[in-house]
Coordinates of C-alpha atoms in Angstrom, one line a residue:
Chain A
M1 CA 133.4 87.9 63.2
K2 CA 136.7 87.7 65.1
K3 CA 137.6 91.2 64.0
L4 CA 134.3 92.5 65.2
T5 CA 134.7 90.8 68.6
A6 CA 138.2 92.2 69.0
V7 CA 137.1 95.7 68.2
S8 CA 134.2 95.6 70.5
L9 CA 136.4 94.2 73.3
S10 CA 138.9 97.0 72.8
V11 CA 136.2 99.7 72.9
I12 CA 134.8 98.2 76.1
L13 CA 138.2 98.0 77.7
T14 CA 139.1 101.5 76.7
L15 CA 135.8 102.9 78.0
A16 CA 136.3 101.0 81.3
S17 CA 139.8 102.4 81.7
A18 CA 138.7 105.9 80.9
L19 CA 136.0 105.6 83.5
T20 CA 138.5 104.3 86.1
V21 CA 140.9 107.1 85.4
F22 CA 138.5 110.0 84.8
G23 CA 135.4 108.8 86.6
A24 CA 136.7 108.9 90.2
S25 CA 134.9 111.8 91.8
S26 CA 135.1 113.6 95.1
N27 CA 132.0 113.5 97.3
V28 CA 130.5 115.7 100.0
K29 CA 127.9 114.6 102.4
I30 CA 126.1 117.0 104.8
T31 CA 123.9 115.8 107.6
N32 CA 122.1 117.2 110.6
N33 CA 121.9 115.5 114.0
L34 CA 118.2 116.0 114.2
S35 CA 117.0 115.6 110.6
K36 CA 116.9 112.4 108.6
N37 CA 117.8 114.4 105.5
T38 CA 121.1 114.1 104.0
I39 CA 122.5 116.3 101.3
S40 CA 125.2 114.9 99.2
F41 CA 126.9 115.6 95.9
S42 CA 129.9 114.6 93.8
Y43 CA 132.2 116.6 91.7
A44 CA 135.1 115.9 89.4
P45 CA 138.3 116.6 91.2
D46 CA 140.0 118.3 88.2
K47 CA 137.2 120.8 88.0
Q48 CA 137.7 123.6 90.5
A49 CA 134.3 125.1 90.1
T50 CA 132.4 126.5 93.1
I51 CA 129.6 124.2 94.0
T52 CA 126.6 125.4 96.0
R53 CA 124.1 123.2 97.7
D54 CA 121.0 124.4 99.5
I55 CA 120.9 123.0 103.1
T56 CA 117.8 125.0 104.3
S57 CA 116.0 121.8 104.7
L58 CA 118.6 120.7 107.3
M59 CA 118.1 123.9 109.4
T60 CA 114.9 122.5 110.9
N61 CA 115.2 124.1 114.3
L62 CA 115.1 127.7 113.1
K63 CA 111.3 127.7 113.3
N64 CA 111.7 127.6 117.1
L65 CA 113.8 130.7 117.1
T66 CA 112.4 133.8 118.8
D67 CA 113.9 137.1 119.7
K68 CA 114.3 135.8 123.3
N69 CA 116.1 132.5 122.7
S70 CA 118.9 131.0 120.6
I71 CA 118.9 127.6 119.0
T72 CA 121.9 125.4 118.1
Q73 CA 122.0 123.2 115.1
E74 CA 124.6 120.5 114.6
I75 CA 125.8 120.1 111.0
R76 CA 128.3 117.5 110.0
I77 CA 130.2 117.7 106.7
T78 CA 132.0 114.7 105.3
S79 CA 134.4 115.3 102.5
E80 CA 136.0 112.6 100.4
S81 CA 138.5 114.2 98.2
V82 CA 140.3 112.3 95.4
N83 CA 144.1 112.7 95.8
A84 CA 143.4 114.4 99.1
T85 CA 143.0 117.7 97.4
P86 CA 142.0 120.2 100.0
V87 CA 138.5 121.6 99.9
K88 CA 137.3 124.9 101.3
F89 CA 133.8 125.1 102.7
Y90 CA 131.7 128.1 103.3
L91 CA 128.3 128.5 105.0
R92 CA 126.4 130.9 102.8
L93 CA 123.2 132.8 103.5
E94 CA 121.6 134.0 100.3
K95 CA 118.9 136.6 99.9
P96 CA 115.6 136.1 98.3
T97 CA 115.0 138.7 95.7
S98 CA 112.2 140.3 97.7
A99 CA 114.5 141.2 100.6
K100 CA 114.0 144.8 101.6
Q101 CA 116.6 147.0 103.1
L102 CA 115.3 149.3 105.8
P103 CA 117.6 152.0 107.0
V104 CA 118.0 151.3 110.7
N105 CA 120.1 153.3 113.1
L106 CA 122.7 151.1 114.6
S107 CA 123.0 152.0 118.3
A108 CA 126.6 150.8 118.4
T109 CA 127.9 153.1 115.6
P110 CA 128.1 156.9 115.7
T111 CA 126.5 157.4 112.3
P112 CA 123.3 156.0 110.9
D113 CA 123.9 152.8 108.9
A114 CA 121.6 150.4 107.1
L115 CA 121.2 146.8 108.3
S116 CA 120.9 144.1 105.7
V117 CA 118.8 141.0 106.0
F118 CA 122.0 139.1 106.9
D119 CA 122.3 141.1 110.1
Y120 CA 119.0 139.6 111.4
Y121 CA 120.8 136.4 112.6
N122 CA 123.6 136.4 115.1
L123 CA 125.7 133.4 114.3
L124 CA 128.2 131.6 116.5
I125 CA 129.8 128.6 114.8
T126 CA 132.0 126.2 116.9
T127 CA 133.4 122.8 116.4
T128 CA 132.6 120.0 118.8
N129 CA 136.0 120.7 120.4
G130 CA 134.8 124.2 121.3
E131 CA 137.0 125.8 118.7
V132 CA 135.3 129.0 117.5
V133 CA 135.1 129.1 113.8
Y134 CA 132.9 132.2 113.4
N135 CA 131.5 134.7 115.9
Y136 CA 129.2 137.4 114.7
K137 CA 130.7 139.8 117.2
D138 CA 134.0 139.8 115.3
A139 CA 132.5 139.8 111.8
K140 CA 132.5 142.6 109.3
K141 CA 129.1 144.2 108.8
T142 CA 127.5 143.1 105.5
D143 CA 126.5 145.7 103.0
V144 CA 122.8 146.1 102.1
S145 CA 123.7 145.6 98.4
D146 CA 125.2 142.1 99.0
T147 CA 123.2 139.3 97.7
Y148 CA 124.8 136.7 99.9
K149 CA 127.0 136.4 102.9
D150 CA 129.8 133.7 103.1
I151 CA 131.1 132.5 106.3
E152 CA 134.3 130.5 105.9
L153 CA 134.3 127.1 107.6
L154 CA 137.4 125.0 108.0
T155 CA 139.3 123.6 105.0
L156 CA 139.0 119.9 104.9
N157 CA 141.3 117.2 103.4
Y158 CA 144.2 119.6 104.0
Y159 CA 146.6 117.3 105.7
D160 CA 146.7 114.6 103.0
K161 CA 143.5 113.2 104.3
A162 CA 141.4 111.8 101.5
S163 CA 138.4 111.5 103.8
E164 CA 137.7 113.9 106.6
N165 CA 134.6 115.0 108.4
K166 CA 133.9 117.9 110.7
T167 CA 130.9 118.6 112.9
Y168 CA 129.8 122.2 113.6
D169 CA 127.5 123.6 116.2
I170 CA 125.7 126.6 114.6
T171 CA 124.1 128.7 117.3
V172 CA 121.6 131.2 116.0
S173 CA 120.1 134.1 117.8
V174 CA 118.2 137.2 116.7
N175 CA 119.7 140.7 116.4
N176 CA 117.0 142.8 117.9
D177 CA 118.2 145.9 116.0
A178 CA 117.1 144.1 112.8
K179 CA 113.7 142.9 113.9
D180 CA 112.0 144.6 111.0
L181 CA 113.8 142.2 108.6
K182 CA 112.4 139.0 110.2
K183 CA 110.1 138.0 107.4
D184 CA 112.8 138.3 104.7
A185 CA 115.4 136.7 107.0
Q186 CA 113.2 133.7 107.4
N187 CA 113.2 133.3 103.6
L188 CA 117.0 133.3 103.4
K189 CA 118.6 130.2 101.8
W190 CA 121.1 128.4 103.9
E191 CA 123.8 126.8 101.6
I192 CA 127.1 125.0 101.8
V193 CA 129.6 126.2 99.2
T194 CA 132.6 124.2 98.3
D195 CA 135.6 125.6 96.6
G196 CA 138.6 123.6 95.3
Y197 CA 141.8 124.8 97.0
T198 CA 143.7 127.0 94.6
L199 CA 146.9 125.3 93.6
K200 CA 149.5 127.2 91.5
D201 CA 151.7 125.4 88.9
G202 CA 150.6 122.1 90.1
A203 CA 152.3 122.6 93.5
T204 CA 151.3 120.3 96.4
P205 CA 149.4 121.9 99.1
S206 CA 152.1 122.4 101.8
P207 CA 151.1 125.2 104.1
K208 CA 152.8 128.3 102.9
P209 CA 152.1 131.0 105.4
S210 CA 149.7 132.9 103.1
E211 CA 147.7 129.8 102.5
T212 CA 147.2 128.6 106.1
P213 CA 143.6 127.5 106.4
N214 CA 141.3 129.4 108.7
T215 CA 141.1 127.7 112.2
S216 CA 140.5 130.8 114.3
T217 CA 138.1 133.6 114.9
A218 CA 140.6 136.2 113.8
P219 CA 138.7 139.3 112.7
N220 CA 138.3 139.8 109.0
T221 CA 141.6 141.3 107.7
G222 CA 140.3 142.1 104.3
D223 CA 139.0 140.3 101.2
I224 CA 142.1 138.7 99.8
S225 CA 140.3 135.6 98.6
N226 CA 138.5 135.4 95.3
T227 CA 135.2 134.7 97.0
P228 CA 133.3 137.7 97.9
N229 CA 132.4 138.4 101.5
A230 CA 134.5 135.5 102.8
V231 CA 136.2 135.8 106.2
T232 CA 139.9 135.6 105.6
T233 CA 142.8 134.2 107.7
P234 CA 145.7 136.2 109.2
N235 CA 149.2 135.1 108.0
V236 CA 151.5 133.1 110.2
T237 CA 155.1 134.0 109.3
I238 CA 157.3 133.0 112.2
A239 CA 158.7 129.5 112.1
P240 CA 157.7 128.1 115.5
K241 CA 160.0 126.4 118.0
E242 CA 159.3 123.2 119.9
A243 CA 158.2 123.8 123.4
T244 CA 157.0 122.0 126.5
L245 CA 154.5 123.9 128.6
S246 CA 153.6 123.3 132.3
S247 CA 150.5 124.6 134.0
G248 CA 150.1 128.3 133.5
T249 CA 149.3 131.0 131.1
Y250 CA 151.3 131.9 128.0
I251 CA 151.1 134.7 125.5
V252 CA 151.7 133.9 121.9
G253 CA 154.3 136.1 120.5
E254 CA 155.9 136.7 123.9
N255 CA 156.2 133.3 125.6
I256 CA 155.5 131.1 122.6
D257 CA 156.2 131.6 118.9
S258 CA 153.1 131.9 116.7
G259 CA 152.7 129.1 114.2
R260 CA 151.1 125.8 113.6
Y261 CA 151.8 123.1 116.2
L262 CA 151.0 119.5 117.0
M263 CA 150.0 119.4 120.6
S264 CA 150.3 116.4 122.8
G265 CA 150.6 115.5 126.4
N266 CA 148.3 115.3 129.4
G267 CA 145.9 117.9 130.6
G268 CA 143.6 120.7 129.3
V269 CA 144.5 123.5 127.0
K270 CA 142.4 126.6 126.4
V271 CA 143.3 129.1 123.7
Y272 CA 141.7 132.6 123.7
T273 CA 141.8 135.1 120.9
K274 CA 143.3 138.5 121.5
D275 CA 139.8 139.8 122.1
G276 CA 139.2 137.3 124.9
Y277 CA 137.0 134.8 123.1
L278 CA 137.5 131.1 123.7
K279 CA 139.0 129.7 120.4
S280 CA 139.9 126.2 121.4
N281 CA 139.2 124.0 124.4
I282 CA 141.3 120.8 124.1
K283 CA 141.7 117.9 126.4
L284 CA 144.9 115.9 125.8
T285 CA 145.8 112.4 127.1
T286 CA 148.5 109.9 126.5
E287 CA 146.0 107.1 126.9
D288 CA 144.7 105.2 123.9
N289 CA 140.9 105.1 123.2
S290 CA 139.9 107.8 125.5
D291 CA 136.4 109.0 125.1
T292 CA 137.0 112.5 126.5
A293 CA 140.4 113.5 125.3
V294 CA 142.7 113.2 122.3
K295 CA 146.3 112.1 121.9
N296 CA 147.3 115.1 119.8
Y297 CA 145.7 118.1 118.2
V298 CA 146.9 120.4 115.5
I299 CA 146.4 124.1 116.2
N300 CA 147.4 127.4 114.7
L301 CA 148.5 129.9 117.3
L302 CA 148.5 133.5 116.4
D303 CA 150.2 136.5 118.0
N304 CA 148.5 137.9 121.2
E305 CA 146.4 134.8 121.7
T306 CA 146.5 133.4 125.2
V307 CA 147.2 129.8 126.0
E308 CA 146.1 128.4 129.3
V309 CA 147.6 125.1 130.2
D310 CA 146.4 122.8 133.0
G311 CA 148.9 119.9 132.9
N312 CA 151.9 119.2 130.7
V313 CA 151.7 119.9 127.0
K314 CA 154.2 119.5 124.3
L315 CA 154.1 121.8 121.2
E316 CA 155.9 120.5 118.1
P317 CA 156.0 122.5 114.9
Y318 CA 153.7 120.8 112.5
T319 CA 154.0 120.4 108.7
P320 CA 151.4 118.5 106.8
S321 CA 153.8 116.5 104.6
K322 CA 154.5 114.4 107.7
T323 CA 151.9 112.7 109.8
T324 CA 154.1 113.2 112.9
P325 CA 156.8 115.8 113.3
A326 CA 160.3 114.7 112.5
P327 CA 162.1 113.7 115.7
V328 CA 165.0 115.9 116.8
T329 CA 168.1 113.7 116.2
T330 CA 171.1 116.0 115.9
A331 CA 172.8 118.2 118.4
K332 CA 172.2 121.2 116.1
A333 CA 168.5 120.5 115.8
T334 CA 165.9 123.1 116.7
A335 CA 166.2 124.0 120.4
K336 CA 163.8 122.3 122.7
T337 CA 162.5 124.6 125.3
T338 CA 160.7 123.9 128.5
L339 CA 158.8 127.0 129.4
R340 CA 157.6 128.1 132.7
P341 CA 154.9 130.8 132.7
A342 CA 156.8 134.0 132.2
V343 CA 154.2 136.0 133.9
T344 CA 152.1 135.4 137.0
P345 CA 149.3 133.2 135.6
K346 CA 146.4 135.3 134.9
V347 CA 143.1 133.5 134.8
T348 CA 141.0 135.9 132.9
V349 CA 141.3 137.0 129.3
K350 CA 138.6 139.6 129.6
P351 CA 139.7 143.2 129.0
A352 CA 141.7 144.7 131.9
Q353 CA 139.5 145.5 134.9
S354 CA 140.1 148.3 137.3
L355 CA 141.7 147.5 140.7
K356 CA 138.3 148.0 142.3
A357 CA 136.5 145.5 140.0
N358 CA 136.3 142.9 142.8
P359 CA 135.9 144.8 146.0
K360 CA 137.3 143.6 149.3
T361 CA 134.1 143.2 151.3
G362 CA 135.5 142.0 154.6
D363 CA 134.9 143.5 157.9
S364 CA 138.4 144.8 158.6
I365 CA 137.8 146.0 162.2
P366 CA 139.5 143.4 164.4
V367 CA 136.9 143.5 167.0
F368 CA 138.1 140.5 169.0
A369 CA 141.7 141.8 169.0
V370 CA 140.7 145.2 170.2
I371 CA 138.6 143.8 173.0
M372 CA 141.6 141.7 174.1
L373 CA 143.8 144.8 173.9
A374 CA 141.4 146.8 176.1
F375 CA 141.2 143.9 178.6
L376 CA 144.9 143.4 178.7
S377 CA 145.7 147.1 179.1
I378 CA 143.3 147.5 182.0
M379 CA 144.6 144.4 183.6
A380 CA 148.1 145.7 183.3
V381 CA 147.0 149.0 184.9
A382 CA 145.3 147.1 187.8
Y383 CA 148.4 145.0 188.3
I384 CA 150.7 148.1 188.4
E385 CA 148.4 149.8 191.0
Y386 CA 148.4 146.6 193.1
R387 CA 152.2 146.4 193.1
K388 CA 152.5 150.1 194.0
R389 CA 150.2 149.8 197.0
K390 CA 151.9 146.6 198.1
N391 CA 155.3 148.3 198.0
N392 CA 154.0 151.2 200.0
Chain B
M1 CA 161.9 157.7 192.0
I2 CA 162.8 157.4 188.3
V3 CA 161.3 153.9 188.3
K4 CA 158.1 155.3 189.8
K5 CA 157.9 158.0 187.1
I6 CA 158.4 155.5 184.3
L7 CA 155.7 153.3 185.8
T8 CA 153.4 156.2 186.0
V9 CA 154.0 157.1 182.3
F10 CA 153.5 153.5 181.4
E11 CA 150.3 153.4 183.3
L12 CA 149.0 156.5 181.6
L13 CA 149.9 155.0 178.2
L14 CA 148.0 151.8 179.1
I15 CA 144.9 153.8 180.2
F16 CA 145.1 155.7 176.9
V17 CA 145.2 152.4 175.0
F18 CA 142.3 151.2 177.0
V19 CA 140.2 154.3 176.3
L20 CA 141.1 154.1 172.6
S21 CA 140.1 150.5 172.4
V22 CA 136.8 151.1 174.2
G23 CA 136.1 154.0 171.9
Y24 CA 136.9 151.9 168.9
I25 CA 134.6 149.1 170.0
G26 CA 131.9 151.7 170.9
F27 CA 132.1 153.2 167.4
Y28 CA 131.8 149.8 165.9
M29 CA 128.8 148.9 168.0
Y30 CA 127.2 152.2 167.3
Q31 CA 127.7 151.8 163.6
S32 CA 126.2 148.4 163.8
Y33 CA 123.1 149.5 165.8
S34 CA 122.7 152.6 163.6
A35 CA 122.8 150.5 160.4
K36 CA 120.3 148.0 161.8
S37 CA 117.8 150.8 162.7
E38 CA 118.2 152.5 159.4
Y39 CA 117.7 149.5 157.3
A40 CA 114.6 148.6 159.4
K41 CA 113.2 152.0 158.6
I42 CA 114.0 151.5 154.9
R43 CA 112.1 148.2 155.0
E44 CA 109.1 150.1 156.2
N45 CA 109.3 152.3 153.1
V46 CA 108.8 149.3 150.9
L47 CA 105.1 149.9 149.9
D48 CA 102.3 147.4 149.9
S49 CA 102.1 146.3 146.3
K50 CA 98.4 145.2 146.5
S51 CA 97.1 148.5 145.1
S52 CA 99.1 148.6 141.9
E53 CA 101.9 146.8 140.2
Y54 CA 103.8 149.7 138.7
A55 CA 104.1 153.3 139.9
Y56 CA 103.9 156.4 137.7
N57 CA 107.7 156.4 137.4
G58 CA 107.7 153.0 135.8
V59 CA 109.2 151.0 138.6
L60 CA 107.6 148.3 140.7
Y61 CA 105.1 150.1 143.0
E62 CA 106.6 148.7 146.2
Y63 CA 110.0 150.3 145.5
S64 CA 108.8 153.5 144.0
K65 CA 109.0 155.6 147.2
L66 CA 112.5 154.3 147.9
Y67 CA 113.5 155.0 144.3
E68 CA 112.5 158.7 144.8
E69 CA 114.8 158.8 147.7
N70 CA 117.8 157.3 145.9
K71 CA 117.7 156.9 142.1
E72 CA 120.6 154.5 142.3
L73 CA 118.4 151.9 143.8
S74 CA 118.4 148.9 141.5
G75 CA 116.5 146.2 143.5
W76 CA 115.8 144.4 146.7
L77 CA 117.6 141.2 147.9
K78 CA 116.2 138.8 150.4
V79 CA 117.6 135.5 151.5
E80 CA 115.3 133.5 153.8
G81 CA 117.1 131.9 156.8
T82 CA 119.5 134.9 157.0
S83 CA 119.4 138.5 157.9
I84 CA 119.8 139.5 154.3
D85 CA 116.9 141.7 153.5
Y86 CA 118.3 144.8 151.9
P87 CA 118.0 147.3 149.1
V88 CA 120.6 146.9 146.4
V89 CA 122.1 150.0 144.8
R90 CA 124.2 150.5 141.7
T91 CA 126.5 153.3 140.7
G92 CA 129.4 154.0 138.4
D93 CA 132.1 152.1 140.3
N94 CA 132.5 149.3 142.8
D95 CA 133.9 151.5 145.5
Y96 CA 131.4 154.3 146.3
Y97 CA 129.0 152.2 148.4
M98 CA 131.6 150.2 150.2
H99 CA 131.2 152.5 153.3
R100 CA 128.0 154.4 152.4
D101 CA 124.5 153.7 153.3
F102 CA 121.3 154.1 151.2
Y103 CA 121.3 157.8 151.8
K104 CA 124.9 158.1 150.8
S105 CA 126.1 159.0 154.3
Y106 CA 129.1 157.3 155.8
K107 CA 128.3 153.9 157.2
Y108 CA 131.0 151.4 157.9
C109 CA 129.0 148.4 156.8
G110 CA 128.0 150.0 153.5
I111 CA 125.1 148.5 151.6
P112 CA 124.8 145.6 149.1
F113 CA 125.6 147.0 145.7
M114 CA 125.5 145.7 142.2
D115 CA 128.6 145.5 140.0
C116 CA 128.8 148.7 138.1
Q117 CA 128.9 146.8 134.8
C118 CA 125.6 145.0 135.4
K119 CA 122.3 146.3 134.1
I120 CA 118.7 145.7 135.1
K121 CA 117.0 146.8 131.9
P122 CA 117.6 144.9 129.9
Q123 CA 118.8 142.5 132.5
S124 CA 122.4 141.4 132.3
D125 CA 123.0 137.7 131.9
N126 CA 124.6 137.6 135.4
I127 CA 123.9 140.2 138.0
I128 CA 126.6 140.3 140.6
I129 CA 126.0 141.8 144.1
Y130 CA 128.7 142.5 146.6
A131 CA 128.3 143.3 150.3
H132 CA 130.5 143.2 153.4
N133 CA 130.8 140.1 155.5
M134 CA 130.2 141.9 158.8
R135 CA 131.2 140.1 162.0
D136 CA 127.9 141.2 163.6
G137 CA 126.0 139.1 161.0
S138 CA 124.6 142.1 159.0
M139 CA 125.0 142.6 155.3
F140 CA 126.4 139.4 153.9
G141 CA 127.6 138.2 157.3
E142 CA 125.3 135.2 157.1
L143 CA 125.8 134.4 153.4
D144 CA 128.4 131.8 154.3
K145 CA 125.6 129.7 155.8
Y146 CA 125.4 128.4 152.2
D147 CA 128.6 126.5 152.8
E148 CA 126.5 123.9 154.4
K149 CA 124.4 121.7 152.1
S150 CA 121.7 121.5 154.9
F151 CA 121.2 125.2 154.7
F152 CA 120.9 125.0 150.9
D153 CA 118.4 122.2 151.2
E154 CA 116.2 124.3 153.4
F155 CA 116.8 127.8 151.9
G156 CA 117.9 127.2 148.4
T157 CA 115.8 130.0 146.9
I158 CA 116.8 133.6 146.9
E159 CA 114.5 136.5 146.1
F160 CA 115.9 139.4 144.1
D161 CA 113.6 141.9 142.6
T162 CA 114.9 144.5 140.2
L163 CA 113.1 147.8 140.0
Y164 CA 111.1 146.5 137.1
K165 CA 110.6 142.8 137.8
K166 CA 110.2 140.4 140.7
G167 CA 112.5 137.4 140.6
K168 CA 113.2 134.2 142.4
Y169 CA 116.5 132.4 142.0
R170 CA 117.6 128.9 142.8
V171 CA 121.1 128.4 144.1
I172 CA 123.2 126.2 141.7
S173 CA 126.6 126.6 143.3
A174 CA 128.4 127.9 146.4
F175 CA 132.1 128.0 146.6
Y176 CA 135.2 129.7 148.0
T177 CA 137.7 131.2 145.6
T178 CA 140.0 134.1 145.1
P179 CA 139.7 136.7 142.3
D180 CA 143.0 135.5 140.9
A181 CA 142.0 131.9 140.7
F182 CA 138.6 132.5 139.1
S183 CA 137.5 135.8 137.8
Y184 CA 133.8 135.1 138.3
Y185 CA 133.1 138.8 138.5
T186 CA 133.9 139.3 134.8
Y187 CA 131.2 137.1 133.6
I188 CA 128.3 139.5 133.2
D189 CA 127.0 139.5 129.6
M190 CA 128.1 136.3 128.0
D191 CA 127.9 134.5 124.7
R192 CA 127.1 130.8 124.7
V193 CA 130.6 129.6 125.0
E194 CA 131.4 132.0 127.9
F195 CA 128.2 131.0 129.6
D196 CA 128.8 127.3 129.3
N197 CA 132.4 127.8 130.6
F198 CA 131.1 129.9 133.5
I199 CA 128.5 127.3 134.5
K200 CA 130.9 124.4 134.1
T201 CA 133.5 126.2 136.3
V202 CA 131.1 127.2 139.1
K203 CA 129.6 123.7 139.2
S204 CA 133.0 122.2 139.4
K205 CA 134.0 124.5 142.3
S206 CA 130.7 124.0 144.2
L207 CA 131.1 122.8 147.8
Y208 CA 128.2 120.4 147.2
N209 CA 126.0 119.1 144.4
T210 CA 122.9 121.1 144.0
D211 CA 121.3 119.1 141.2
F212 CA 120.5 122.3 139.5
D213 CA 122.0 123.5 136.3
A214 CA 121.7 126.5 134.0
Q215 CA 121.4 126.7 130.2
Y216 CA 122.4 129.5 127.9
G217 CA 119.6 132.1 128.1
D218 CA 119.0 131.6 131.8
K219 CA 119.5 134.7 134.0
L220 CA 121.9 134.3 136.8
L221 CA 122.5 136.0 140.2
T222 CA 125.9 136.0 141.9
L223 CA 126.4 137.1 145.5
S224 CA 129.9 137.8 146.6
T225 CA 131.5 138.6 149.9
C226 CA 134.9 138.2 151.6
S227 CA 135.8 135.1 153.5
Y228 CA 138.1 135.0 156.5
N229 CA 139.5 131.5 155.8
K230 CA 142.3 132.7 153.6
R231 CA 143.8 136.0 152.5
N232 CA 141.9 137.6 149.6
E233 CA 139.4 134.8 149.5
R234 CA 135.8 135.3 148.6
F235 CA 132.7 133.3 149.2
V236 CA 130.4 133.2 146.2
V237 CA 126.9 132.0 145.7
V238 CA 125.5 131.6 142.1
A239 CA 121.8 131.1 141.5
K240 CA 119.7 131.0 138.3
Q241 CA 116.4 132.7 137.9
V242 CA 113.4 130.3 138.1
E243 CA 110.6 132.9 138.3

């Protein structure tokens, strides 16, 4: 009896230990600000399988979409990752099998090209900070043979955060060139796909330049990931220097090094992509508990992006192994630079306009001055005549 | 003797300056009078729309006759409470109509013209119209009445018909700026983020609170003219379509 009790106890304790060690799982929860539905799932952290979950039931506002308006849906993703293993997220649109492909001439391209059902929706995805994650205008056109389209969202749990959430505004409008595909587009499945971050040889996920997560709307530079149709991230290769920026406009690659920075300070910062789209709109403050601004913000600055500063902002090179950048303590430390705008601040990042873009529409004839001149000149003549006659 | 001669030369010079000045002012007044007469005649060419909505050439019936006279006609702008009641033209650049009238003849005051990048069919998100701030009050000479809230309260609606559609616009902002400080003239066709940024900026610059706002998808109308307060300054009125 004693032996039986001992064996049973051992088995129970062993099972309990195994559950503790192997049973801890990562969780993902997806919610919509308008719908009461929540979609959640768990997965074992040691399994790096791609997990797909249908969130079509959360995209409730799409039924109000017409070809004359756009709708915005707020989707919040919360990721709890065991061991803070980074998790990639994608928004996927997947075709129903009945989707037809009608060859439609694209007015923007010189040669006829077919539109797929994914081209029906024009998507703009931003975070609540105004950071543009995806813009259909920069996206590569999908092929009619594709069965799904992946849009890369931000990688969560990247900076040693075991729990992280992100809220996305997904703005949907209709591409009028693809109106014929409306019926099939309305049958598309909207899904969230998670993909464990690929680690090699057990290395910890410090941001090597080739693995910098996507935080910008950089155009698709080619499919280098192992997920088809994913939007990829340009590489950041230059080690950035610390800098202090006063109000003005700065060009990344010219005035500021490209790279990942921790921003802090007071004021507003707007970052525009090289094509002129607003990538980030950040309000910084040194105050605690501000409702409208943050104390610091991590951002990835790429070459030819434009940074507009209204205030005083500090840029410190950011590495994820530290929660705050190491303070500069030695005389030989990285040079600290206070930058003034190197160019006359330009306030537009739209493509260059001709000199006549904003015409000078003033009335340049100085009517009053000319009237005064006429009056004075005739008065002078009259005076001279008067003096002449007086002298005579 | 020499002094007398110098005085005589000086006198002649002064008379010459006087004649030039009078001629200059005469030219200006003639141009002003000529423009007023011409635009009054053009207004008479706006047809009575009661008989039909659209003409055979697809444009609104009342502007069809004018359209035959100048195919660069793109609409008609009217602002109650001001003398602004003019045709609006559009061509390939923002310079041609600076000193040309509706019939493309030289006229110092020019004619209100749409930014060359704007379209009326389909209509751009923001239609920008420029005109001279004439000292005699013509063209956009009275637009700066909108720098007073009392004027906005009484005349806050602007009528702008394109060739294809009538429209009424409610003023949401009036402000002074320079092209360098705020490139409002580049916001023509916008995505949501640009639109929201534009509205946020014009509202923040407005001289007064209009209690009107615009959402992405609304059509906007921007009227721009020079201001004489500062060098290179503009006075800008932004309105959103309500009808």
